[in-house]
Coordinates of C-alpha atoms in Angstrom, one line a residue:
X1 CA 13.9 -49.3 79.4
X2 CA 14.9 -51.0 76.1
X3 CA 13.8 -49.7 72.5
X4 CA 12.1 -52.5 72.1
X5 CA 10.1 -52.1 75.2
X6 CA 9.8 -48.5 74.4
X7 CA 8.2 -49.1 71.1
X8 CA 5.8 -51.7 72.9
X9 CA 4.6 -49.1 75.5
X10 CA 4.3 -46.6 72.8
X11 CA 1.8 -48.9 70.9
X12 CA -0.3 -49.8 74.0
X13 CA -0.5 -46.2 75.2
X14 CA -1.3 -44.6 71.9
X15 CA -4.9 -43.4 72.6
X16 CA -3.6 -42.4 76.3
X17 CA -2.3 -39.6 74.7
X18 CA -5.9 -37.7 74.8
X19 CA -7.2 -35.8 77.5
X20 CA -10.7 -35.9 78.5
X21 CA -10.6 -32.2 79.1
X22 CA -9.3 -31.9 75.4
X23 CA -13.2 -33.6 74.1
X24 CA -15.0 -31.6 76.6
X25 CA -13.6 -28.4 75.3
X26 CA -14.4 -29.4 71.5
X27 CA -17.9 -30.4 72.7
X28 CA -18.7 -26.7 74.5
X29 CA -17.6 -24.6 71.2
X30 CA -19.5 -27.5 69.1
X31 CA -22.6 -27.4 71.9
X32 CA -22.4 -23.6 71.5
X33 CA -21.7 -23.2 67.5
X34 CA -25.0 -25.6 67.1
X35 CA -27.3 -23.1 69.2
X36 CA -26.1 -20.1 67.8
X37 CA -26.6 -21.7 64.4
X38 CA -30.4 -22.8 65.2
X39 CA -30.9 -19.0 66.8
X40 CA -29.9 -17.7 63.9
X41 CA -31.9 -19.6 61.3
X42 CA -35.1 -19.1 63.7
X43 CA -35.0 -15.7 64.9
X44 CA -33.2 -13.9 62.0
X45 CA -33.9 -15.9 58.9
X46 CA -37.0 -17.2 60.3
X47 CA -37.0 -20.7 59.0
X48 CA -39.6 -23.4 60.6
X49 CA -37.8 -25.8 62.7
X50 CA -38.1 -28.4 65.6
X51 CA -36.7 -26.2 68.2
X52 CA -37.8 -28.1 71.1
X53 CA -35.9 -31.4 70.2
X54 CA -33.2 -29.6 68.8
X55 CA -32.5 -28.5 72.1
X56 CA -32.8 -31.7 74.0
X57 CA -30.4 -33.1 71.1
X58 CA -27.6 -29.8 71.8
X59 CA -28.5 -30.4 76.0
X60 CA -27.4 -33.8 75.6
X61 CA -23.5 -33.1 74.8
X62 CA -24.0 -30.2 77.6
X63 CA -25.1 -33.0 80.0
X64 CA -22.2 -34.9 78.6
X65 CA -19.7 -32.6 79.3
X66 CA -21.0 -31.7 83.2
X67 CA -21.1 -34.9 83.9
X68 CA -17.6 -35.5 82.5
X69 CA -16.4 -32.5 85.1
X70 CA -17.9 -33.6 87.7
X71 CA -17.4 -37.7 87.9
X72 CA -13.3 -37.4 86.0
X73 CA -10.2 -36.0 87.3
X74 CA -9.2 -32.3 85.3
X75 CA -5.9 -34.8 84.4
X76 CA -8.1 -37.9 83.1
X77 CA -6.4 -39.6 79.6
X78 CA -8.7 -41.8 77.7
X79 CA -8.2 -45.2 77.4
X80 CA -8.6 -47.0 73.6
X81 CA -12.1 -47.3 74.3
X82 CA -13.3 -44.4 76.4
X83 CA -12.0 -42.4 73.6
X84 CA -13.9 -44.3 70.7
X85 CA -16.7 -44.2 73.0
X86 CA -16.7 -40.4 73.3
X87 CA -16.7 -39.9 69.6
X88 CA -19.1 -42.4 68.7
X89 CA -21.5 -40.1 71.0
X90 CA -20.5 -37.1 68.9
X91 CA -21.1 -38.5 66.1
X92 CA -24.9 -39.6 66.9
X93 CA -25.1 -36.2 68.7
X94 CA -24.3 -34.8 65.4
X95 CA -26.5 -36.9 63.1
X96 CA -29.4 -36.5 65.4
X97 CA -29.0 -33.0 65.0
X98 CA -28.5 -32.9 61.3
X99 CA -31.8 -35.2 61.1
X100 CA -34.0 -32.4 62.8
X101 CA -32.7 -30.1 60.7
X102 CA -32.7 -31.2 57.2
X103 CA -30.5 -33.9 56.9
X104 CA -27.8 -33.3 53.9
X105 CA -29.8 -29.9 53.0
X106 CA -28.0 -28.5 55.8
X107 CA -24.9 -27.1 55.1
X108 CA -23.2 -28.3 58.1
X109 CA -23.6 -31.9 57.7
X110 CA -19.7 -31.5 56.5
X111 CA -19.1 -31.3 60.4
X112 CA -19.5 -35.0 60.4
X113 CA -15.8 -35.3 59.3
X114 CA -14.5 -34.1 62.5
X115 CA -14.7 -36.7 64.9
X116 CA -13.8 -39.1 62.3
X117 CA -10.6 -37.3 61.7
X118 CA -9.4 -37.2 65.5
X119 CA -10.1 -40.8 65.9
X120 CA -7.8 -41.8 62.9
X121 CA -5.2 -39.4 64.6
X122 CA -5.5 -41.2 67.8
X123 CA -6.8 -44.4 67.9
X124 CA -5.7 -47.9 66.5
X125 CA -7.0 -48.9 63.4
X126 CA -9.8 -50.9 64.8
X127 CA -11.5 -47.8 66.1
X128 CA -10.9 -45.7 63.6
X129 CA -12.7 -48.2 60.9
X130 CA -15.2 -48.7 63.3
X131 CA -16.1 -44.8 63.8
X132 CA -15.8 -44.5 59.9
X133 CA -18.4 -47.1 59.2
X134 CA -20.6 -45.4 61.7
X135 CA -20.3 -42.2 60.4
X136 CA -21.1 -43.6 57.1
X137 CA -24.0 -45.2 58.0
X138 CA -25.5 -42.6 60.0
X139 CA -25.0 -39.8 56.9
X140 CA -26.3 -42.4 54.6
X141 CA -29.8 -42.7 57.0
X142 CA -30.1 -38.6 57.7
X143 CA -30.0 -38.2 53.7
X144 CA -32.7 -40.9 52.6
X145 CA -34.7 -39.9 56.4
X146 CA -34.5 -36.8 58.0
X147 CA -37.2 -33.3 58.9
X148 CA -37.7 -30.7 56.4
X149 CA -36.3 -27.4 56.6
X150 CA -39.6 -24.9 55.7
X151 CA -39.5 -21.1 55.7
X152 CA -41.8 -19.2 57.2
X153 CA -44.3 -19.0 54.6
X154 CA -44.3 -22.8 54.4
X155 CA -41.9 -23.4 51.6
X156 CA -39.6 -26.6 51.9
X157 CA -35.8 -25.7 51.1
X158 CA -34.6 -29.0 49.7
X159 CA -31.5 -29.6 47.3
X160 CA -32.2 -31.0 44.0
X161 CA -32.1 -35.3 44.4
X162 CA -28.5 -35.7 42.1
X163 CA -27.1 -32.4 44.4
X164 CA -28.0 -34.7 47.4
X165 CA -26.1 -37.6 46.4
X166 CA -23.6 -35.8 45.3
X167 CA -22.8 -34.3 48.7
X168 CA -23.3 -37.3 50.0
X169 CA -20.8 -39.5 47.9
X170 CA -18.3 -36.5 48.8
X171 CA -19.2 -36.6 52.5
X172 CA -18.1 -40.6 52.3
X173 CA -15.3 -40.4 50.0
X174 CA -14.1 -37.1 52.8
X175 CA -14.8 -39.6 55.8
X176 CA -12.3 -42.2 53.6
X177 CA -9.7 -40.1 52.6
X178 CA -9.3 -37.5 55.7
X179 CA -9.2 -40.9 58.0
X180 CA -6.5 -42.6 55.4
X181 CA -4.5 -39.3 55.3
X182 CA -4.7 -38.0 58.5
X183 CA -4.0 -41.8 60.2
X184 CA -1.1 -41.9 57.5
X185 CA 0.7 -38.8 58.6
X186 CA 0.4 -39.4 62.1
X187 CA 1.7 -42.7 62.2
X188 CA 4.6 -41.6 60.1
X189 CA 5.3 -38.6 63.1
X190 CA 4.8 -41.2 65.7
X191 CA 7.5 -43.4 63.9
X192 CA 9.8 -40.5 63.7
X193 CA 9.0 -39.7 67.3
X194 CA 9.6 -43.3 68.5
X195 CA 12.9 -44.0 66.5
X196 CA 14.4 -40.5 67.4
X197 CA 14.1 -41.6 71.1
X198 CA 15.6 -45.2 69.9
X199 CA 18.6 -43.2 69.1
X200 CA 19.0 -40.9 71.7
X201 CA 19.1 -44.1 74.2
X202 CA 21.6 -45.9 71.6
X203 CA 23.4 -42.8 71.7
X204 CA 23.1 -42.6 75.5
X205 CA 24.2 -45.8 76.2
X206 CA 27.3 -45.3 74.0
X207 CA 28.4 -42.8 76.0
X208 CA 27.6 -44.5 79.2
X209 CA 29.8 -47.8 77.8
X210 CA 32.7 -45.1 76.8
X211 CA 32.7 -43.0 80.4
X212 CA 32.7 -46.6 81.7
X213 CA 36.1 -47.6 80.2
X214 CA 37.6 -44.2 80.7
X215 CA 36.7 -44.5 84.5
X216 CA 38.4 -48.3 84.4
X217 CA 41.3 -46.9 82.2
X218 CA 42.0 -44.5 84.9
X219 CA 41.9 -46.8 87.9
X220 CA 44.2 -49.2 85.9
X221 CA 46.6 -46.4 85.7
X222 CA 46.0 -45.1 88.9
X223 CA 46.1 -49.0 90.8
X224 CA 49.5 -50.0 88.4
X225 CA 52.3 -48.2 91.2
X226 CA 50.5 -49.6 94.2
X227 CA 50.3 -53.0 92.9
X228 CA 53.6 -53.2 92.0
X229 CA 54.9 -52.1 95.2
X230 CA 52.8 -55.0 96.7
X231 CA 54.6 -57.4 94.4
X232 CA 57.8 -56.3 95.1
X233 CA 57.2 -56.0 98.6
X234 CA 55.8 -60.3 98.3
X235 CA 59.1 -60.9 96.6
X236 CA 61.5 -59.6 99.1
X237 CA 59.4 -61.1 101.9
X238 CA 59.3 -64.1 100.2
X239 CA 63.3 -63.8 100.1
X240 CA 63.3 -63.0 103.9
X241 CA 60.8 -65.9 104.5
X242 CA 62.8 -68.9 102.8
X243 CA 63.0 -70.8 105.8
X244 CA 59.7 -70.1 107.5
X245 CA 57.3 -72.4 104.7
X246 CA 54.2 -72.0 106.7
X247 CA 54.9 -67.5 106.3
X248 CA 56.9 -67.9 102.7
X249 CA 53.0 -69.6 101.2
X250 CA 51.3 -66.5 102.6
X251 CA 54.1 -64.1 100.5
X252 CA 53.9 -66.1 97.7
X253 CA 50.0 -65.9 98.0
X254 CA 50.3 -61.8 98.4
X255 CA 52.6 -61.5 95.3
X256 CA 50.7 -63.9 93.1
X257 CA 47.0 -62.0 94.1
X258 CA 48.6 -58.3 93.1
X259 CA 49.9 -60.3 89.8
X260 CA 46.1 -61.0 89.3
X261 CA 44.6 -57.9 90.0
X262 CA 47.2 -56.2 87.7
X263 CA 46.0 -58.6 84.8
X264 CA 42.4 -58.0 85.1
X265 CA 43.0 -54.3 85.4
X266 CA 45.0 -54.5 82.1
X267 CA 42.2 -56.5 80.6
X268 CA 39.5 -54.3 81.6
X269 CA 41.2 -50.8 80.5
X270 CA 42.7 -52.3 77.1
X271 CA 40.9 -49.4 75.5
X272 CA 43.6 -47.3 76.9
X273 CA 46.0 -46.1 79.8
X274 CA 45.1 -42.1 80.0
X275 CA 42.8 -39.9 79.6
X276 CA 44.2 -38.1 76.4
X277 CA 43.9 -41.7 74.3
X278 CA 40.5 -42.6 75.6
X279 CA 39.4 -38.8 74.2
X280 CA 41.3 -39.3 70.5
X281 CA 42.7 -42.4 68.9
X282 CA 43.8 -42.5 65.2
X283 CA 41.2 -43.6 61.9
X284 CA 42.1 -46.7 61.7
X285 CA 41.6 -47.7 66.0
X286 CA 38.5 -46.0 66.1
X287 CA 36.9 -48.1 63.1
X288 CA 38.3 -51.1 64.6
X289 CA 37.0 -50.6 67.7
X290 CA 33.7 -50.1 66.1
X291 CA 34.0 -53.6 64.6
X292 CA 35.2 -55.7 66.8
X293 CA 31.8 -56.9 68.4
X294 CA 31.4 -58.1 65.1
X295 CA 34.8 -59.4 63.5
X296 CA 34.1 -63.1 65.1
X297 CA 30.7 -64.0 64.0
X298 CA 31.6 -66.3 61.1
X299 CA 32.6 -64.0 58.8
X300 CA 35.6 -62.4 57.4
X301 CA 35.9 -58.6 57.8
X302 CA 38.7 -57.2 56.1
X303 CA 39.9 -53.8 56.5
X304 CA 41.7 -51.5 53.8
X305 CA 43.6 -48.2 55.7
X306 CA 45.4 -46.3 52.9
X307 CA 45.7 -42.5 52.5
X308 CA 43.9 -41.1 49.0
X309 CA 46.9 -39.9 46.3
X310 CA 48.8 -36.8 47.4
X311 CA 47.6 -37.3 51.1
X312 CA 50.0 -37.4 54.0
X313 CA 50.6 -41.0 54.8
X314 CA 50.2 -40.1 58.9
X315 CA 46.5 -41.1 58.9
X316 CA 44.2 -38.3 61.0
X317 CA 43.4 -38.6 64.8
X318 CA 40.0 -38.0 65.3
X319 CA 37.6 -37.8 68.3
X320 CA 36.4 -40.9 69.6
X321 CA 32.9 -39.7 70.0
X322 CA 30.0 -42.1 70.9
X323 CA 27.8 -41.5 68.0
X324 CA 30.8 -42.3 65.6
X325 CA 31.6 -45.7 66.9
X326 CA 27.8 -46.5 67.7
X327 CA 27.0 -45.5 63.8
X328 CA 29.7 -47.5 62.5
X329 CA 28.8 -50.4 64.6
X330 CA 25.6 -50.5 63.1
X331 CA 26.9 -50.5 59.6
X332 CA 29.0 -53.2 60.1
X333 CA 26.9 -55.4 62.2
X334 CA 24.2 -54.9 58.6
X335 CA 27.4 -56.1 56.7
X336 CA 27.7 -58.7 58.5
X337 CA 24.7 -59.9 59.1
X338 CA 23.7 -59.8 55.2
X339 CA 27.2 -60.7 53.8
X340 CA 28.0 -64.2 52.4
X341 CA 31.3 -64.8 53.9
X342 CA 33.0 -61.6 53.6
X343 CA 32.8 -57.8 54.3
X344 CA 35.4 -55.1 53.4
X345 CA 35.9 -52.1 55.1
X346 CA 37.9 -49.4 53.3
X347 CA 39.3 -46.7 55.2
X348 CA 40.6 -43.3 53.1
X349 CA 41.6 -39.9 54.1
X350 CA 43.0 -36.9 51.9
X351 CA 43.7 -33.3 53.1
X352 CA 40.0 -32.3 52.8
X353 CA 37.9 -35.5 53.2
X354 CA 37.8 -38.7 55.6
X355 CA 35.7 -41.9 54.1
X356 CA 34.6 -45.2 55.3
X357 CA 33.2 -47.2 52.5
X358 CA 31.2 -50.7 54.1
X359 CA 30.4 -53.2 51.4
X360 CA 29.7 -57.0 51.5
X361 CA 29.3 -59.9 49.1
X362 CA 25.8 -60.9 49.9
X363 CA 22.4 -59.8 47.8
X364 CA 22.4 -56.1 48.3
X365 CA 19.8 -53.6 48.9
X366 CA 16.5 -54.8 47.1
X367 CA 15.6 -52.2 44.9
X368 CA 12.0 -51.8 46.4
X369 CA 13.8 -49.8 49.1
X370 CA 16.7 -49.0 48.1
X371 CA 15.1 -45.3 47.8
X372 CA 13.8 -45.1 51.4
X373 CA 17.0 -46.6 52.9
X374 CA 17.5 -44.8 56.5
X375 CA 13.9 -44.0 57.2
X376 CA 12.6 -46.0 60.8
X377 CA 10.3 -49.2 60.5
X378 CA 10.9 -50.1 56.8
X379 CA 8.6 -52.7 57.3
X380 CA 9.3 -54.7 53.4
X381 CA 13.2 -54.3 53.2
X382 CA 13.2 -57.6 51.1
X383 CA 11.2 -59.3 48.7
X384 CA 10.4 -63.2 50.1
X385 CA 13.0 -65.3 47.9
X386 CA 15.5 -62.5 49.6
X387 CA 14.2 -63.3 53.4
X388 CA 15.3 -66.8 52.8
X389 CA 19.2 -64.9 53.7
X390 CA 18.8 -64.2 57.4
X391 CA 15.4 -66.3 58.6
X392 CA 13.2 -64.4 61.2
X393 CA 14.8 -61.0 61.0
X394 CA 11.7 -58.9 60.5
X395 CA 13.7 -56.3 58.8
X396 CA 12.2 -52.4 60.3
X397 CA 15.3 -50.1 59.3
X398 CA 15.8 -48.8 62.7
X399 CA 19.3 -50.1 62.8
X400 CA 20.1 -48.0 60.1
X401 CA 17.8 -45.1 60.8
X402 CA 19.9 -44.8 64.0
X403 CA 23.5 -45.2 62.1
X404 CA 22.5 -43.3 59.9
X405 CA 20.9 -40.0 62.5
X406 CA 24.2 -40.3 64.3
X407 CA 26.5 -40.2 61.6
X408 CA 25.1 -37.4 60.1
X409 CA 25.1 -35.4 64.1
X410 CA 28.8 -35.9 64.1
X411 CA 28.7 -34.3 60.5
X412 CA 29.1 -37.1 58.0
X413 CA 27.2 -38.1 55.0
X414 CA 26.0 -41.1 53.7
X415 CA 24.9 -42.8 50.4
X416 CA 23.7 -46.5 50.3
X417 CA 24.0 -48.6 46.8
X418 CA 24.7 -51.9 45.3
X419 CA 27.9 -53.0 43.7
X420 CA 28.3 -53.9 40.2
X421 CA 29.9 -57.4 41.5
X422 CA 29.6 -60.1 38.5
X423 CA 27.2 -57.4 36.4
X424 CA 23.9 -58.2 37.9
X425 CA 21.2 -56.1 37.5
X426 CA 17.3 -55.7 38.3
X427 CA 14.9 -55.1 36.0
X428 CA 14.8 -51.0 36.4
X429 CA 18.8 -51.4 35.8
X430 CA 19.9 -50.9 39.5
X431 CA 23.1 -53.0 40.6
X432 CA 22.2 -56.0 42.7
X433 CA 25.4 -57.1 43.6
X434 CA 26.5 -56.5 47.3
X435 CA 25.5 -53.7 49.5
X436 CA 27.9 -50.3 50.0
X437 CA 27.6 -48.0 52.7
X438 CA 29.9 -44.6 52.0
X439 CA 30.0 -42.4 55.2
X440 CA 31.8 -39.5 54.3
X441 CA 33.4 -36.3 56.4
X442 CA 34.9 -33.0 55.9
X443 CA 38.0 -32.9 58.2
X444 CA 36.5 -29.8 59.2
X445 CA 33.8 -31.9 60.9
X446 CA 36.0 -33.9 62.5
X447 CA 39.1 -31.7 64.5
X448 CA 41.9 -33.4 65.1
X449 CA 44.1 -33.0 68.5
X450 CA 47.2 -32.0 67.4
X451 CA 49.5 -32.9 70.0
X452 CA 48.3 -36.7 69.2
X453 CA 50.4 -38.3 66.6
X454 CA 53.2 -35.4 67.3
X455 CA 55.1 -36.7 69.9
X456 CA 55.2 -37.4 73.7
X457 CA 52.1 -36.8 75.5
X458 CA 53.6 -35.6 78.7
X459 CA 52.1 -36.0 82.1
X460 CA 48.4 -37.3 81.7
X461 CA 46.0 -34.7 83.2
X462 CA 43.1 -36.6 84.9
X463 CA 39.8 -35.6 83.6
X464 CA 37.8 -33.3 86.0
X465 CA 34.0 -33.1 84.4
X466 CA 33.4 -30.2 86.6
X467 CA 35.9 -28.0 84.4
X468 CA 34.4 -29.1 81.3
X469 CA 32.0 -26.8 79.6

């Protein structure tokens, strides 16, 4: 399954994520709270209420919920509209309730919120407004219509008129807010949720693409002896065969086929011969290899490998680890995608630090999100006159949010900002000139193999991933 998929399924299956036995169990302790509460206020405080269809109104969620046991699976999920369904009957369960009972006298007319608040946690939008007008509507009828609360001697407990609509404009302006916050901070989890699994299957596939060349690496290595035995063994034939033409076609044929196979072994295992080189590769191979998808789409990528002052000019081996190439991929592709007609990729190392700095001459980050730069689905990452740049490209930050998580797993950091290039400046005096990307490591994060870079390699040791810890 793609990311892209993913994220679709995601959407679609967003209310799924309930349980019916998750309502039904809310419903018994709410069933149950709501006949203690009217025991209480009968038997001990002895206040004069309609018991009779107060208890039809608290039978009805019971009947709910056997019903619900007995027609549903334990296992059921809700679908989008089950689930609004279900809460819709709370909420008219609840109002119905509060309406025999006093109506906003009663204290626990703040329960309303509840249902609300789930459905903003787990359904779409559409739902959860429609739920939130309804539970508006209903607390607006129970405080202008609902059945006095008397005591036993006949005295009506009633709130004075302005206390009433105060607790009413609080009860709407809680159903408002605890809908807008808790919908805000679930889709933000969700988001997180989603893009973390976008980069574990980047990250996945990364490695799947790299044990891939190491596997056709080896056979090239492996396949190169007996392949040139068959050639040789076509050429002496062919030597033998000089006056038999119909037998000297078939050599030739034989020699010219092991040629072939030899090249398209080569081709395929370019990333490397062994092993030991397809594990660790220099700074400067392993940010190329990382840009090559991208060095022939129009644009010029230049690349700057130079050791920082006082640093040894044998540049640091490094692991070739999937996250690192992936997360410089990424970078680059952004370069290049948003760059003018150029992107420069400087490479520096010193004896404590490794740095790749990314930067291209097109707009830069817009300022409006500059600050939020590496956080998934950045849904405005450019004002309109700056879409005009790369038409379509709806612009969520998950390319980045994934560069950006992988990098800093293999131990790097990272700071985005615009160049000074030509002076430009926005009006809260950030730089609007082109883009830079710094990724920074301790060599500490990154250990090299010392016995790359220092000599002969010696007899290649085929990799056993049994004997790997």
């Amino acid at each position: 399954m793609s990311v892209s998929e993913f994220e679709m399924f995601q959407d679609q299956q967003r209310s799924n994520w309930v349980r019916l036995r998750t309502l039904v169990t809310l419903r018994w302790f709410a069933a149950a709270g709501q006949a203690v509460a009217i025991f209480v206020a009968v038997r001990i405080y002895g206040l004069q209420l309609e018991v009779g269809y107060a208890a039809v109104t608290i039978g009805a969620s019971v009947v709910a919920n056997l019903i619900s046991i007995f027609i549903y699976p334990e296992n059921k999920r809700l679908s989008e509209r089950e689930a609004s369904l279900w809460l819709v009957f709370d909420i008219v369960q609840l109002s119905l309730l509060l309406f025999l009972t006093g109506g906003l006298n009663n204290p626990f007319a703040l329960l309303v919120l509840a249902p609300v608040t789930i459905a903003a946690t787990v359904l779409h939008l559409k739902s959860t407004i429609l739920l939130g007008l309804t539970a508006i509507a209903l607390i607006t009828l129970i405080s202008r219509f609902s059945l006095p609360i008397e005591t036993a001697e006949g005295l009506v407990l009633s709130l004075p008129v302005l206390f009433q609509f105060g607790f009413w404009v609080a009860l709407v302006i809680g159903v408002i807010f605890l809908a807008i916050y808790a919908r805000q901070v679930t889709t933000e989890m969700h988001a997180m949720g989603e893009a973390l699994v976008a980069t574990q299957l980047a990250l996945a596939r990364e490695q799947k693409l790299t044990d891939l060349g190491g596997v056709i690496a080896a056979a090239a290595h492996e396949l190169g002896t007996p392949l040139a035995t068959i050639k040789l063994v076509g050429s002496e034939l062919m030597e033998e065969l000089e006056n038999h033409p119909e037998l000297l076609e078939d050599a030739a044929l034989i020699r010219d086929q092991a040629d072939r196979c030899r090249d398209i072994l080569h081709s395929m295992g370019r990333a490397g011969k062994d092993d030991l080189h397809l594990r660790h590769a220099p700074l400067e191979t392993v940010v190329r290899e990382a840009a090559e998808p991208h060095l022939n789409r129009g644009k010029t990528v230049d690349f700057d490998i130079a050791p920082e002052d006082g640093a040894e000019l044998t540049q640091p081996t490094i692991a070739r680890r999937p996250e690192i190439i992936h997360g410089l991929r990424n970078l680059i592709q952004n370069a290049v995608d948003f760059s003018q007609s150029r992107v420069q990729v400087d490479v520096r190392w010193s004896d404590s630090e490794i740095s790749v700095r990314i930067s291209d001459d097109g707009a830069g980050f817009p300022p409006s999100v500059i600050g939020r730069i590496g956080d998934p689905y950045v849904r405005r990452r450019r004002v309109s006159e700056d879409r005009s740049h790369r038409p379509g490209y709806e612009g969520m930050g998950l390319g980045l949010f994934i560069a950006k998580t992988l990098l800093e797993r293999s131990g790097a950091k990272l700071t985005f900002s615009n160049s000074r290039r030509h002076g430009h400046a926005s009006w809260s005096g950030q730089a609007t000139g082109g883009a830079v990307v710094n990724v920074r490591w301790a060599q500490s994060a990154l250990p090299q193999n010392d016995f790359l870079g220092s000599g002969a390699l010696g007899e290649n040791v085929p990799n056993d991933p049994w004997q790997e810890s």
